[in-house]
Amino acid sequence: MQISTSMFYDNAASRLSKMNDRAAVLQTQIATGKKIQRASDDPNASAQLAELDRKDADATVYGNNMTMASSLLDQADSVLKQINDQLTRATELATQAANGTQTDATRKIIGTELQSIIGAITGLANSTNVRGQPLFGTPEGTPAVKDNGDGTFTYATTNVSEVPIADGQTVQATESASRIFNIGNGKDALTALSQLATALNAGGDVSTAVSQGLDDIKASIDQVANVQASVGARGARIDLQQQLQTTANTDRADLRSKLQDVDVTDAIVQLQQMMTQLSATQASFSKLSSLSLFDYIK
């Protein structure tokens, strides 16, 4: 087989070009720490990295949602505990009012304190959240509870929305005031307390009113406890999901590193080997290209 001069030069140029290209790739990898500089370098790995980017973006959104939802639920739990404390005090007062040794005057004092408790509970129910919105009211700013001034109360109609915390998973981050204070049979906690306070202030035989009041307060405490348990369960669910997300984030970071990060030490060794080969090839090419036919037949 005859090898023409042009073929000799073409082959040598092609070989040197490939070696230079490989050396340039290694130098770029060492400088950036990344194996893949453009999608064409490894289409399959690039597609996987793009999917990891999408999941990372979703995880950021879900993470922010969970942080916000957890904060709202923590605040709701704290406020519900304070409401429960007020209702517990109302139970103590109603029990005192049921004592036969009480007079109209002392029962009136108890009724006055019950009115104060109603005001405290109303204030707690109308707490604002970290975003400045009513905690148990509406996103538009409608307070959770309105004192109608006639011993009755109106509760905001709250459309409690679900917050996405993972693919296909949502959590309710707030509560409705109507659920918190609804004690069944068309009754609500604050109206029941107001009726008891009114009866104590009026004097006379209050045995029936006190007995009914104690039942209503117990039902109110049970309802608040049920809502608080639901809030706590949702908070625990978010805590678990945050742990799962942390693990998933770590797994994605490890996979990303395997797909994208270069072993700098290995790349440096390869580059040194490549530069040695390139130098030797260039020297050989230079020597061979300088030979003439007379040199071959000497």
PDB file of N, CA and C in Angstrom, residues 69-159:
ATOM      1  N   ALA A  69     -46.283  27.339  55.783  1.00  0.00           N
ATOM      2  CA  ALA A  69     -47.382  26.582  56.388  1.00  0.00           C
ATOM      3  C   ALA A  69     -47.048  26.183  57.821  1.00  0.00           C
ATOM      4  N   SER A  70     -45.810  25.777  58.052  1.00  0.00           N
ATOM      5  CA  SER A  70     -45.392  25.385  59.400  1.00  0.00           C
ATOM      6  C   SER A  70     -45.481  26.565  60.352  1.00  0.00           C
ATOM      7  N   SER A  71     -45.087  27.759  59.874  1.00  0.00           N
ATOM      8  CA  SER A  71     -45.150  28.963  60.702  1.00  0.00           C
ATOM      9  C   SER A  71     -46.587  29.295  61.061  1.00  0.00           C
ATOM     10  N   LEU A  72     -47.496  29.190  60.060  1.00  0.00           N
ATOM     11  CA  LEU A  72     -48.911  29.484  60.308  1.00  0.00           C
ATOM     12  C   LEU A  72     -49.517  28.483  61.290  1.00  0.00           C
ATOM     13  N   LEU A  73     -49.176  27.217  61.132  1.00  0.00           N
ATOM     14  CA  LEU A  73     -49.724  26.182  62.021  1.00  0.00           C
ATOM     15  C   LEU A  73     -49.178  26.332  63.438  1.00  0.00           C
ATOM     16  N   ASP A  74     -47.910  26.702  63.550  1.00  0.00           N
ATOM     17  CA  ASP A  74     -47.331  26.931  64.879  1.00  0.00           C
ATOM     18  C   ASP A  74     -48.053  28.081  65.576  1.00  0.00           C
ATOM     19  N   GLN A  75     -48.325  29.144  64.813  1.00  0.00           N
ATOM     20  CA  GLN A  75     -49.022  30.284  65.392  1.00  0.00           C
ATOM     21  C   GLN A  75     -50.443  29.897  65.774  1.00  0.00           C
ATOM     22  N   ALA A  76     -51.116  29.153  64.895  1.00  0.00           N
ATOM     23  CA  ALA A  76     -52.482  28.718  65.196  1.00  0.00           C
ATOM     24  C   ALA A  76     -52.504  27.858  66.452  1.00  0.00           C
ATOM     25  N   ASP A  77     -51.531  26.961  66.594  1.00  0.00           N
ATOM     26  CA  ASP A  77     -51.463  26.099  67.772  1.00  0.00           C
ATOM     27  C   ASP A  77     -51.286  26.932  69.037  1.00  0.00           C
ATOM     28  N   SER A  78     -50.433  27.947  68.972  1.00  0.00           N
ATOM     29  CA  SER A  78     -50.189  28.802  70.132  1.00  0.00           C
ATOM     30  C   SER A  78     -51.448  29.575  70.524  1.00  0.00           C
ATOM     31  N   VAL A  79     -52.146  30.128  69.524  1.00  0.00           N
ATOM     32  CA  VAL A  79     -53.361  30.899  69.801  1.00  0.00           C
ATOM     33  C   VAL A  79     -54.457  29.991  70.350  1.00  0.00           C
ATOM     34  N   LEU A  80     -54.588  28.797  69.782  1.00  0.00           N
ATOM     35  CA  LEU A  80     -55.608  27.853  70.266  1.00  0.00           C
ATOM     36  C   LEU A  80     -55.336  27.456  71.717  1.00  0.00           C
ATOM     37  N   LYS A  81     -54.058  27.311  72.052  1.00  0.00           N
ATOM     38  CA  LYS A  81     -53.717  26.984  73.438  1.00  0.00           C
ATOM     39  C   LYS A  81     -54.163  28.109  74.374  1.00  0.00           C
ATOM     40  N   GLN A  82     -53.936  29.352  73.946  1.00  0.00           N
ATOM     41  CA  GLN A  82     -54.352  30.490  74.771  1.00  0.00           C
ATOM     42  C   GLN A  82     -55.873  30.563  74.883  1.00  0.00           C
ATOM     43  N   ILE A  83     -56.573  30.259  73.796  1.00  0.00           N
ATOM     44  CA  ILE A  83     -58.039  30.236  73.853  1.00  0.00           C
ATOM     45  C   ILE A  83     -58.503  29.150  74.822  1.00  0.00           C
ATOM     46  N   ASN A  84     -57.845  28.002  74.761  1.00  0.00           N
ATOM     47  CA  ASN A  84     -58.197  26.903  75.654  1.00  0.00           C
ATOM     48  C   ASN A  84     -57.971  27.291  77.117  1.00  0.00           C
ATOM     49  N   ASP A  85     -56.888  28.037  77.364  1.00  0.00           N
ATOM     50  CA  ASP A  85     -56.614  28.504  78.727  1.00  0.00           C
ATOM     51  C   ASP A  85     -57.735  29.424  79.216  1.00  0.00           C
ATOM     52  N   GLN A  86     -58.223  30.284  78.334  1.00  0.00           N
ATOM     53  CA  GLN A  86     -59.316  31.185  78.704  1.00  0.00           C
ATOM     54  C   GLN A  86     -60.595  30.398  78.996  1.00  0.00           C
ATOM     55  N   LEU A  87     -60.854  29.384  78.194  1.00  0.00           N
ATOM     56  CA  LEU A  87     -62.052  28.562  78.418  1.00  0.00           C
ATOM     57  C   LEU A  87     -61.936  27.765  79.712  1.00  0.00           C
ATOM     58  N   THR A  88     -60.729  27.326  80.030  1.00  0.00           N
ATOM     59  CA  THR A  88     -60.511  26.609  81.295  1.00  0.00           C
ATOM     60  C   THR A  88     -60.806  27.536  82.474  1.00  0.00           C
ATOM     61  N   ARG A  89     -60.381  28.792  82.360  1.00  0.00           N
ATOM     62  CA  ARG A  89     -60.689  29.767  83.412  1.00  0.00           C
ATOM     63  C   ARG A  89     -62.201  29.983  83.497  1.00  0.00           C
ATOM     64  N   ALA A  90     -62.877  30.002  82.342  1.00  0.00           N
ATOM     65  CA  ALA A  90     -64.337  30.160  82.330  1.00  0.00           C
ATOM     66  C   ALA A  90     -65.011  28.984  83.051  1.00  0.00           C
ATOM     67  N   THR A  91     -64.453  27.791  82.906  1.00  0.00           N
ATOM     68  CA  THR A  91     -64.991  26.629  83.620  1.00  0.00           C
ATOM     69  C   THR A  91     -64.873  26.819  85.122  1.00  0.00           C
ATOM     70  N   GLU A  92     -63.728  27.298  85.557  1.00  0.00           N
ATOM     71  CA  GLU A  92     -63.520  27.539  86.989  1.00  0.00           C
ATOM     72  C   GLU A  92     -64.530  28.554  87.516  1.00  0.00           C
ATOM     73  N   LEU A  93     -64.773  29.623  86.736  1.00  0.00           N
ATOM     74  CA  LEU A  93     -65.713  30.658  87.165  1.00  0.00           C
ATOM     75  C   LEU A  93     -67.142  30.131  87.207  1.00  0.00           C
ATOM     76  N   ALA A  94     -67.522  29.352  86.191  1.00  0.00           N
ATOM     77  CA  ALA A  94     -68.883  28.799  86.162  1.00  0.00           C
ATOM     78  C   ALA A  94     -69.095  27.833  87.322  1.00  0.00           C
ATOM     79  N   THR A  95     -68.060  27.082  87.647  1.00  0.00           N
ATOM     80  CA  THR A  95     -68.141  26.158  88.790  1.00  0.00           C
ATOM     81  C   THR A  95     -68.321  26.937  90.088  1.00  0.00           C
ATOM     82  N   GLN A  96     -67.618  28.049  90.213  1.00  0.00           N
ATOM     83  CA  GLN A  96     -67.787  28.907  91.393  1.00  0.00           C
ATOM     84  C   GLN A  96     -69.208  29.459  91.458  1.00  0.00           C
ATOM     85  N   ALA A  97     -69.736  29.863  90.291  1.00  0.00           N
ATOM     86  CA  ALA A  97     -71.087  30.441  90.252  1.00  0.00           C
ATOM     87  C   ALA A  97     -72.140  29.426  90.667  1.00  0.00           C
ATOM     88  N   ALA A  98     -71.837  28.136  90.452  1.00  0.00           N
ATOM     89  CA  ALA A  98     -72.798  27.090  90.806  1.00  0.00           C
ATOM     90  C   ALA A  98     -72.852  26.839  92.308  1.00  0.00           C
ATOM     91  N   ASN A  99     -71.884  27.377  93.038  1.00  0.00           N
ATOM     92  CA  ASN A  99     -71.834  27.179  94.493  1.00  0.00           C
ATOM     93  C   ASN A  99     -72.989  27.929  95.152  1.00  0.00           C
ATOM     94  N   GLY A 100     -73.713  27.231  95.979  1.00  0.00           N
ATOM     95  CA  GLY A 100     -74.884  27.813  96.614  1.00  0.00           C
ATOM     96  C   GLY A 100     -74.581  28.947  97.555  1.00  0.00           C
ATOM     97  N   THR A 101     -73.333  29.106  97.952  1.00  0.00           N
ATOM     98  CA  THR A 101     -72.975  30.186  98.880  1.00  0.00           C
ATOM     99  C   THR A 101     -72.806  31.527  98.178  1.00  0.00           C
ATOM    100  N   GLN A 102     -72.812  31.489  96.838  1.00  0.00           N
ATOM    101  CA  GLN A 102     -72.631  32.735  96.091  1.00  0.00           C
ATOM    102  C   GLN A 102     -73.890  33.608  96.196  1.00  0.00           C
ATOM    103  N   THR A 103     -73.665  34.905  96.168  1.00  0.00           N
ATOM    104  CA  THR A 103     -74.772  35.861  96.183  1.00  0.00           C
ATOM    105  C   THR A 103     -74.908  36.484  94.797  1.00  0.00           C
ATOM    106  N   ASP A 104     -75.973  37.242  94.592  1.00  0.00           N
ATOM    107  CA  ASP A 104     -76.147  37.926  93.305  1.00  0.00           C
ATOM    108  C   ASP A 104     -74.954  38.839  93.019  1.00  0.00           C
ATOM    109  N   ALA A 105     -74.436  39.474  94.072  1.00  0.00           N
ATOM    110  CA  ALA A 105     -73.318  40.405  93.912  1.00  0.00           C
ATOM    111  C   ALA A 105     -72.043  39.681  93.479  1.00  0.00           C
ATOM    112  N   THR A 106     -71.771  38.554  94.122  1.00  0.00           N
ATOM    113  CA  THR A 106     -70.545  37.826  93.766  1.00  0.00           C
ATOM    114  C   THR A 106     -70.682  37.178  92.388  1.00  0.00           C
ATOM    115  N   ARG A 107     -71.913  36.737  92.055  1.00  0.00           N
ATOM    116  CA  ARG A 107     -72.127  36.151  90.719  1.00  0.00           C
ATOM    117  C   ARG A 107     -71.990  37.235  89.644  1.00  0.00           C
ATOM    118  N   LYS A 108     -72.368  38.454  89.988  1.00  0.00           N
ATOM    119  CA  LYS A 108     -72.214  39.541  89.031  1.00  0.00           C
ATOM    120  C   LYS A 108     -70.734  39.800  88.747  1.00  0.00           C
ATOM    121  N   ILE A 109     -69.910  39.684  89.777  1.00  0.00           N
ATOM    122  CA  ILE A 109     -68.459  39.828  89.600  1.00  0.00           C
ATOM    123  C   ILE A 109     -67.940  38.733  88.670  1.00  0.00           C
ATOM    124  N   ILE A 110     -68.442  37.508  88.873  1.00  0.00           N
ATOM    125  CA  ILE A 110     -68.049  36.391  88.004  1.00  0.00           C
ATOM    126  C   ILE A 110     -68.501  36.665  86.569  1.00  0.00           C
ATOM    127  N   GLY A 111     -69.727  37.187  86.433  1.00  0.00           N
ATOM    128  CA  GLY A 111     -70.240  37.506  85.094  1.00  0.00           C
ATOM    129  C   GLY A 111     -69.388  38.545  84.392  1.00  0.00           C
ATOM    130  N   THR A 112     -68.909  39.519  85.165  1.00  0.00           N
ATOM    131  CA  THR A 112     -68.044  40.563  84.598  1.00  0.00           C
ATOM    132  C   THR A 112     -66.730  39.964  84.101  1.00  0.00           C
ATOM    133  N   GLU A 113     -66.165  39.031  84.878  1.00  0.00           N
ATOM    134  CA  GLU A 113     -64.917  38.391  84.444  1.00  0.00           C
ATOM    135  C   GLU A 113     -65.149  37.527  83.210  1.00  0.00           C
ATOM    136  N   LEU A 114     -66.325  36.894  83.144  1.00  0.00           N
ATOM    137  CA  LEU A 114     -66.646  36.104  81.948  1.00  0.00           C
ATOM    138  C   LEU A 114     -66.714  37.008  80.711  1.00  0.00           C
ATOM    139  N   GLN A 115     -67.271  38.220  80.880  1.00  0.00           N
ATOM    140  CA  GLN A 115     -67.304  39.161  79.759  1.00  0.00           C
ATOM    141  C   GLN A 115     -65.887  39.531  79.330  1.00  0.00           C
ATOM    142  N   SER A 116     -65.000  39.651  80.304  1.00  0.00           N
ATOM    143  CA  SER A 116     -63.606  39.950  79.990  1.00  0.00           C
ATOM    144  C   SER A 116     -62.975  38.799  79.223  1.00  0.00           C
ATOM    145  N   ILE A 117     -63.314  37.575  79.611  1.00  0.00           N
ATOM    146  CA  ILE A 117     -62.789  36.392  78.917  1.00  0.00           C
ATOM    147  C   ILE A 117     -63.290  36.348  77.477  1.00  0.00           C
ATOM    148  N   ILE A 118     -64.559  36.705  77.276  1.00  0.00           N
ATOM    149  CA  ILE A 118     -65.113  36.747  75.920  1.00  0.00           C
ATOM    150  C   ILE A 118     -64.314  37.728  75.059  1.00  0.00           C
ATOM    151  N   GLY A 119     -64.002  38.889  75.644  1.00  0.00           N
ATOM    152  CA  GLY A 119     -63.207  39.876  74.911  1.00  0.00           C
ATOM    153  C   GLY A 119     -61.814  39.361  74.585  1.00  0.00           C
ATOM    154  N   ALA A 120     -61.214  38.658  75.564  1.00  0.00           N
ATOM    155  CA  ALA A 120     -59.868  38.117  75.339  1.00  0.00           C
ATOM    156  C   ALA A 120     -59.879  37.063  74.237  1.00  0.00           C
ATOM    157  N   ILE A 121     -60.883  36.182  74.262  1.00  0.00           N
ATOM    158  CA  ILE A 121     -60.980  35.127  73.246  1.00  0.00           C
ATOM    159  C   ILE A 121     -61.228  35.744  71.870  1.00  0.00           C
ATOM    160  N   THR A 122     -62.082  36.764  71.819  1.00  0.00           N
ATOM    161  CA  THR A 122     -62.347  37.441  70.547  1.00  0.00           C
ATOM    162  C   THR A 122     -61.060  38.057  69.987  1.00  0.00           C
ATOM    163  N   GLY A 123     -60.297  38.684  70.863  1.00  0.00           N
ATOM    164  CA  GLY A 123     -59.031  39.270  70.436  1.00  0.00           C
ATOM    165  C   GLY A 123     -58.060  38.219  69.921  1.00  0.00           C
ATOM    166  N   LEU A 124     -57.986  37.089  70.624  1.00  0.00           N
ATOM    167  CA  LEU A 124     -57.106  36.002  70.183  1.00  0.00           C
ATOM    168  C   LEU A 124     -57.558  35.452  68.826  1.00  0.00           C
ATOM    169  N   ALA A 125     -58.858  35.264  68.677  1.00  0.00           N
ATOM    170  CA  ALA A 125     -59.386  34.723  67.418  1.00  0.00           C
ATOM    171  C   ALA A 125     -59.091  35.654  66.248  1.00  0.00           C
ATOM    172  N   ASN A 126     -59.014  36.951  66.526  1.00  0.00           N
ATOM    173  CA  ASN A 126     -58.763  37.935  65.473  1.00  0.00           C
ATOM    174  C   ASN A 126     -57.281  38.272  65.318  1.00  0.00           C
ATOM    175  N   SER A 127     -56.407  37.420  65.838  1.00  0.00           N
ATOM    176  CA  SER A 127     -54.963  37.608  65.662  1.00  0.00           C
ATOM    177  C   SER A 127     -54.618  37.605  64.176  1.00  0.00           C
ATOM    178  N   THR A 128     -53.574  38.351  63.827  1.00  0.00           N
ATOM    179  CA  THR A 128     -53.091  38.345  62.443  1.00  0.00           C
ATOM    180  C   THR A 128     -51.883  37.420  62.330  1.00  0.00           C
ATOM    181  N   ASN A 129     -51.708  36.876  61.149  1.00  0.00           N
ATOM    182  CA  ASN A 129     -50.591  35.965  60.926  1.00  0.00           C
ATOM    183  C   ASN A 129     -49.337  36.730  60.520  1.00  0.00           C
ATOM    184  N   VAL A 130     -48.289  35.998  60.177  1.00  0.00           N
ATOM    185  CA  VAL A 130     -47.000  36.615  59.845  1.00  0.00           C
ATOM    186  C   VAL A 130     -47.074  37.483  58.595  1.00  0.00           C
ATOM    187  N   ARG A 131     -48.124  37.298  57.789  1.00  0.00           N
ATOM    188  CA  ARG A 131     -48.283  38.099  56.579  1.00  0.00           C
ATOM    189  C   ARG A 131     -49.215  39.285  56.803  1.00  0.00           C
ATOM    190  N   GLY A 132     -49.644  39.469  58.067  1.00  0.00           N
ATOM    191  CA  GLY A 132     -50.515  40.587  58.381  1.00  0.00           C
ATOM    192  C   GLY A 132     -51.970  40.329  58.085  1.00  0.00           C
ATOM    193  N   GLN A 133     -52.321  39.093  57.744  1.00  0.00           N
ATOM    194  CA  GLN A 133     -53.707  38.726  57.458  1.00  0.00           C
ATOM    195  C   GLN A 133     -54.326  38.073  58.696  1.00  0.00           C
ATOM    196  N   PRO A 134     -55.668  38.120  58.811  1.00  0.00           N
ATOM    197  CA  PRO A 134     -56.319  37.449  59.936  1.00  0.00           C
ATOM    198  C   PRO A 134     -55.961  35.966  59.969  1.00  0.00           C
ATOM    199  N   LEU A 135     -55.535  35.482  61.140  1.00  0.00           N
ATOM    200  CA  LEU A 135     -55.104  34.090  61.262  1.00  0.00           C
ATOM    201  C   LEU A 135     -56.241  33.122  60.976  1.00  0.00           C
ATOM    202  N   PHE A 136     -57.438  33.438  61.490  1.00  0.00           N
ATOM    203  CA  PHE A 136     -58.594  32.570  61.294  1.00  0.00           C
ATOM    204  C   PHE A 136     -59.681  33.245  60.460  1.00  0.00           C
ATOM    205  N   GLY A 137     -59.359  34.404  59.883  1.00  0.00           N
ATOM    206  CA  GLY A 137     -60.320  35.129  59.067  1.00  0.00           C
ATOM    207  C   GLY A 137     -60.161  34.811  57.592  1.00  0.00           C
ATOM    208  N   THR A 138     -60.384  35.795  56.746  1.00  0.00           N
ATOM    209  CA  THR A 138     -60.264  35.585  55.305  1.00  0.00           C
ATOM    210  C   THR A 138     -59.015  36.266  54.766  1.00  0.00           C
ATOM    211  N   PRO A 139     -58.483  35.774  53.639  1.00  0.00           N
ATOM    212  CA  PRO A 139     -57.303  36.412  53.038  1.00  0.00           C
ATOM    213  C   PRO A 139     -57.557  37.871  52.667  1.00  0.00           C
ATOM    214  N   GLU A 140     -58.837  38.218  52.443  1.00  0.00           N
ATOM    215  CA  GLU A 140     -59.165  39.591  52.076  1.00  0.00           C
ATOM    216  C   GLU A 140     -59.103  40.540  53.273  1.00  0.00           C
ATOM    217  N   GLY A 141     -58.970  39.977  54.486  1.00  0.00           N
ATOM    218  CA  GLY A 141     -58.841  40.817  55.665  1.00  0.00           C
ATOM    219  C   GLY A 141     -60.037  40.844  56.590  1.00  0.00           C
ATOM    220  N   THR A 142     -61.076  40.053  56.282  1.00  0.00           N
ATOM    221  CA  THR A 142     -62.248  40.004  57.162  1.00  0.00           C
ATOM    222  C   THR A 142     -61.877  39.338  58.482  1.00  0.00           C
ATOM    223  N   PRO A 143     -62.120  40.009  59.617  1.00  0.00           N
ATOM    224  CA  PRO A 143     -61.779  39.408  60.909  1.00  0.00           C
ATOM    225  C   PRO A 143     -62.506  38.086  61.123  1.00  0.00           C
ATOM    226  N   ALA A 144     -61.915  37.231  61.934  1.00  0.00           N
ATOM    227  CA  ALA A 144     -62.512  35.916  62.183  1.00  0.00           C
ATOM    228  C   ALA A 144     -63.814  36.028  62.963  1.00  0.00           C
ATOM    229  N   VAL A 145     -63.832  36.895  63.973  1.00  0.00           N
ATOM    230  CA  VAL A 145     -64.992  37.000  64.861  1.00  0.00           C
ATOM    231  C   VAL A 145     -65.440  38.450  64.960  1.00  0.00           C
ATOM    232  N   LYS A 146     -66.751  38.657  64.878  1.00  0.00           N
ATOM    233  CA  LYS A 146     -67.321  39.989  65.056  1.00  0.00           C
ATOM    234  C   LYS A 146     -68.331  39.935  66.192  1.00  0.00           C
ATOM    235  N   ASP A 147     -68.140  40.797  67.181  1.00  0.00           N
ATOM    236  CA  ASP A 147     -69.087  40.926  68.285  1.00  0.00           C
ATOM    237  C   ASP A 147     -70.232  41.811  67.812  1.00  0.00           C
ATOM    238  N   ASN A 148     -71.426  41.235  67.720  1.00  0.00           N
ATOM    239  CA  ASN A 148     -72.584  41.978  67.214  1.00  0.00           C
ATOM    240  C   ASN A 148     -73.151  42.962  68.241  1.00  0.00           C
ATOM    241  N   GLY A 149     -72.649  42.906  69.476  1.00  0.00           N
ATOM    242  CA  GLY A 149     -73.087  43.845  70.494  1.00  0.00           C
ATOM    243  C   GLY A 149     -74.390  43.492  71.175  1.00  0.00           C
ATOM    244  N   ASP A 150     -74.972  42.363  70.795  1.00  0.00           N
ATOM    245  CA  ASP A 150     -76.240  41.951  71.411  1.00  0.00           C
ATOM    246  C   ASP A 150     -76.134  40.565  72.056  1.00  0.00           C
ATOM    247  N   GLY A 151     -74.895  40.186  72.354  1.00  0.00           N
ATOM    248  CA  GLY A 151     -74.687  38.874  72.960  1.00  0.00           C
ATOM    249  C   GLY A 151     -74.495  37.759  71.950  1.00  0.00           C
ATOM    250  N   THR A 152     -74.495  38.107  70.653  1.00  0.00           N
ATOM    251  CA  THR A 152     -74.252  37.109  69.611  1.00  0.00           C
ATOM    252  C   THR A 152     -72.996  37.488  68.845  1.00  0.00           C
ATOM    253  N   PHE A 153     -72.480  36.514  68.108  1.00  0.00           N
ATOM    254  CA  PHE A 153     -71.226  36.723  67.385  1.00  0.00           C
ATOM    255  C   PHE A 153     -71.348  36.172  65.975  1.00  0.00           C
ATOM    256  N   THR A 154     -70.665  36.834  65.037  1.00  0.00           N
ATOM    257  CA  THR A 154     -70.643  36.410  63.645  1.00  0.00           C
ATOM    258  C   THR A 154     -69.227  35.957  63.302  1.00  0.00           C
ATOM    259  N   TYR A 155     -69.140  34.855  62.591  1.00  0.00           N
ATOM    260  CA  TYR A 155     -67.836  34.286  62.231  1.00  0.00           C
ATOM    261  C   TYR A 155     -67.628  34.388  60.720  1.00  0.00           C
ATOM    262  N   ALA A 156     -66.433  34.801  60.341  1.00  0.00           N
ATOM    263  CA  ALA A 156     -66.122  34.959  58.918  1.00  0.00           C
ATOM    264  C   ALA A 156     -66.205  33.614  58.207  1.00  0.00           C
ATOM    265  N   THR A 157     -66.758  33.649  57.001  1.00  0.00           N
ATOM    266  CA  THR A 157     -66.779  32.451  56.165  1.00  0.00           C
ATOM    267  C   THR A 157     -65.418  32.315  55.516  1.00  0.00           C
ATOM    268  N   THR A 158     -64.649  31.374  55.977  1.00  0.00           N
ATOM    269  CA  THR A 158     -63.261  31.237  55.538  1.00  0.00           C
ATOM    270  C   THR A 158     -63.123  30.106  54.525  1.00  0.00           C
ATOM    271  N   ASN A 159     -62.583  30.452  53.363  1.00  0.00           N
ATOM    272  CA  ASN A 159     -62.264  29.436  52.367  1.00  0.00           C
ATOM    273  C   ASN A 159     -60.827  28.986  52.617  1.00  0.00           C
TER     274      ASN A 159
END
